[in-house]
PDB file of C-alpha atoms in Angstrom:
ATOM      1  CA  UNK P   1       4.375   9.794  -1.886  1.00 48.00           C
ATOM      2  CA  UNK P   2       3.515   9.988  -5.137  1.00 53.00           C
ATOM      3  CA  UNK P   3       1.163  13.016  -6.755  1.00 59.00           C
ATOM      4  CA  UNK P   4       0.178  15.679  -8.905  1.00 60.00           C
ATOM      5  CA  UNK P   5       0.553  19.369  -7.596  1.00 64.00           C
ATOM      6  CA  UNK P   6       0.983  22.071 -10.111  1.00 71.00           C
ATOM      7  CA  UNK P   7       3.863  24.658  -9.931  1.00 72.00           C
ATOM      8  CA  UNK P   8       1.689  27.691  -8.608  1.00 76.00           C
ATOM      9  CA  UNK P   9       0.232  25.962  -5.954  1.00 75.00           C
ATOM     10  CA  UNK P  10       3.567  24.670  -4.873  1.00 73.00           C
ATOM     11  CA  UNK P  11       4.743  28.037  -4.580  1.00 78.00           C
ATOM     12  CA  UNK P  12       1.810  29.008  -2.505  1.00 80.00           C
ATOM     13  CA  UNK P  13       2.347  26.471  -0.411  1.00 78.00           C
ATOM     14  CA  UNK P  14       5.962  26.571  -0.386  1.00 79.00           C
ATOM     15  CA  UNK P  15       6.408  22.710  -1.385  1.00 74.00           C
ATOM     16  CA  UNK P  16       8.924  21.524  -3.802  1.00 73.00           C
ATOM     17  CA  UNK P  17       8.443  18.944  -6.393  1.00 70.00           C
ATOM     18  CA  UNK P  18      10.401  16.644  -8.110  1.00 69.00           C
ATOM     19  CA  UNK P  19       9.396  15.235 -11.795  1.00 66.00           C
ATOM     20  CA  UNK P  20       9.721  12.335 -13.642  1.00 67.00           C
ATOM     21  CA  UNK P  21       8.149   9.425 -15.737  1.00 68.00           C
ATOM     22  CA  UNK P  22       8.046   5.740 -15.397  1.00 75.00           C
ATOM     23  CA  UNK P  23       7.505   3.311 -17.828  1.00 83.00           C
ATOM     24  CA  UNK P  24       4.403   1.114 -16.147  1.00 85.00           C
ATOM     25  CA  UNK P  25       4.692  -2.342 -16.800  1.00 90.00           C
ATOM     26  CA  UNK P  26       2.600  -5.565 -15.824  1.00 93.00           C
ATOM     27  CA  UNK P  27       5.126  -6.397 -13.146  1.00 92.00           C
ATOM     28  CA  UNK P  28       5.463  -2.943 -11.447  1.00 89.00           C
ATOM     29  CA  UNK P  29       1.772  -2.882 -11.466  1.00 90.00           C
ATOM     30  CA  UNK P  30       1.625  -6.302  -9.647  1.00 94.00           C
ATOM     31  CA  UNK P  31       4.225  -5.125  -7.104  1.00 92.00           C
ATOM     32  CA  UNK P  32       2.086  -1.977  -6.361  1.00 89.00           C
ATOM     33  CA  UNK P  33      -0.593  -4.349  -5.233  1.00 93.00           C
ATOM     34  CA  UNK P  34       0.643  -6.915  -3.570  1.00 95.00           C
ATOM     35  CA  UNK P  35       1.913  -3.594  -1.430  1.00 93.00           C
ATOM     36  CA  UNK P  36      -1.221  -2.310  -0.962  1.00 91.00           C
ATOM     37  CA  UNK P  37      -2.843  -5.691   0.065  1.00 95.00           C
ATOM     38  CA  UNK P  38      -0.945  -5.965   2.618  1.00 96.00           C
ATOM     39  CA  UNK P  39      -1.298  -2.423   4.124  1.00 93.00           C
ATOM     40  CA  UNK P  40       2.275  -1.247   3.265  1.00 93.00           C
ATOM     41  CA  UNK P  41       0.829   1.471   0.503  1.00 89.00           C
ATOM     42  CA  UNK P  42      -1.312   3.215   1.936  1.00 87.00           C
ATOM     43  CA  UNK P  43      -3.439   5.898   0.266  1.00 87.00           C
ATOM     44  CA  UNK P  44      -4.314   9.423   2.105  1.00 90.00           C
ATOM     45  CA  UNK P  45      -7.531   9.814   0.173  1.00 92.00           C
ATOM     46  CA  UNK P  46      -9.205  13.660   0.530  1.00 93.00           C
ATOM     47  CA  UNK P  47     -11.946  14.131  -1.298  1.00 94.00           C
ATOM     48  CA  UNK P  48     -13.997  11.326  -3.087  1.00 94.00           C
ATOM     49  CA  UNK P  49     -16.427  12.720  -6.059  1.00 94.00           C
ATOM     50  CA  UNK P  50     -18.944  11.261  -8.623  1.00 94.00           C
ATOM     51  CA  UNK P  51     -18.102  10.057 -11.897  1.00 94.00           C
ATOM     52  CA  UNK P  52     -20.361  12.985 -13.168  1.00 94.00           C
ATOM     53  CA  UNK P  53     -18.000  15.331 -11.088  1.00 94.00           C
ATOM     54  CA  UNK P  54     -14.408  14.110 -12.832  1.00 94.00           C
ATOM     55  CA  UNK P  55     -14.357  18.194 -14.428  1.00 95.00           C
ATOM     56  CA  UNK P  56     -14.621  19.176 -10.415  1.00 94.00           C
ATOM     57  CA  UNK P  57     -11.542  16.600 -10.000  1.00 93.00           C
ATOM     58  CA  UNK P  58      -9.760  17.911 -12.727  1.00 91.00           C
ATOM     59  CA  UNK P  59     -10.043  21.262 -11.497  1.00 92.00           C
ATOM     60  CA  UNK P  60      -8.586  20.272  -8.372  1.00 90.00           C
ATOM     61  CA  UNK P  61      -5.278  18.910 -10.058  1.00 87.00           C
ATOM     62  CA  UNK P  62      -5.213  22.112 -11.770  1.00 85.00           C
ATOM     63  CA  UNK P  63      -4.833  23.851  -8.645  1.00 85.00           C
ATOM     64  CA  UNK P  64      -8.509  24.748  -7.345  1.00 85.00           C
ATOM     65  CA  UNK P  65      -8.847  24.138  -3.340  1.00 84.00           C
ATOM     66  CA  UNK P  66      -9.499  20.956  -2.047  1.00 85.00           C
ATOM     67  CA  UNK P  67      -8.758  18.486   1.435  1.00 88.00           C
ATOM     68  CA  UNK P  68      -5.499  17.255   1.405  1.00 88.00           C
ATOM     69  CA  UNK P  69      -4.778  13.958   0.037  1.00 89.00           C
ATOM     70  CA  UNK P  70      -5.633  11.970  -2.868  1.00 89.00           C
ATOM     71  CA  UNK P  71      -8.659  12.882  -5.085  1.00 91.00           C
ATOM     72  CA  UNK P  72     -10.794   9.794  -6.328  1.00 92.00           C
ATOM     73  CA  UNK P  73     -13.282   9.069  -8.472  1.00 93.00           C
ATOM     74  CA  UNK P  74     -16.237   6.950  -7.502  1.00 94.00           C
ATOM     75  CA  UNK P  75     -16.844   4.734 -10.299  1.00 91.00           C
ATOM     76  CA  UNK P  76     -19.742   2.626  -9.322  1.00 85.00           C
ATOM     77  CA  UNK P  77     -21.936   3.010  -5.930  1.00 73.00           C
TER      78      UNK P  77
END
């Protein structure tokens, strides 16, 4: 799985992390969909917000209470 949890809410929940960065390219990007087109990436999505809500969202990475799983952002209805 791949997310965002910031240290002090991995100490509250007693969860450990491990960091890095990845340089994203065209192909890598391609390879992540082709995955998730055929069902083998499969999102855990949590909470889904309004565009007008992203500062709620952000809030949320930063460590304010929310479902488990992914946070997304509704672009368009």
């Amino acid at each position: 799985m791949v997310s965002k949890i910031s240290e002090e809410a991995q100490q509250e929940l007693g969860v450990r992390a491990a960091y890095f960065y990845v340089e994203v390219t065209t192909s890598r990007l391609n390879k992540i969909t082709k995955l998730f087109n055929e069902g083998m990436l499969v999102p855990h999505v949590g909470t889904v917000l309004s565009l007008a809500n992203a500062r709620t969202a952000h809030e949320m990475l930063g460590g304010a209470l929310h479902k488990r799983g992914k946070i997304v952002l509704q672009v368009a209805a």
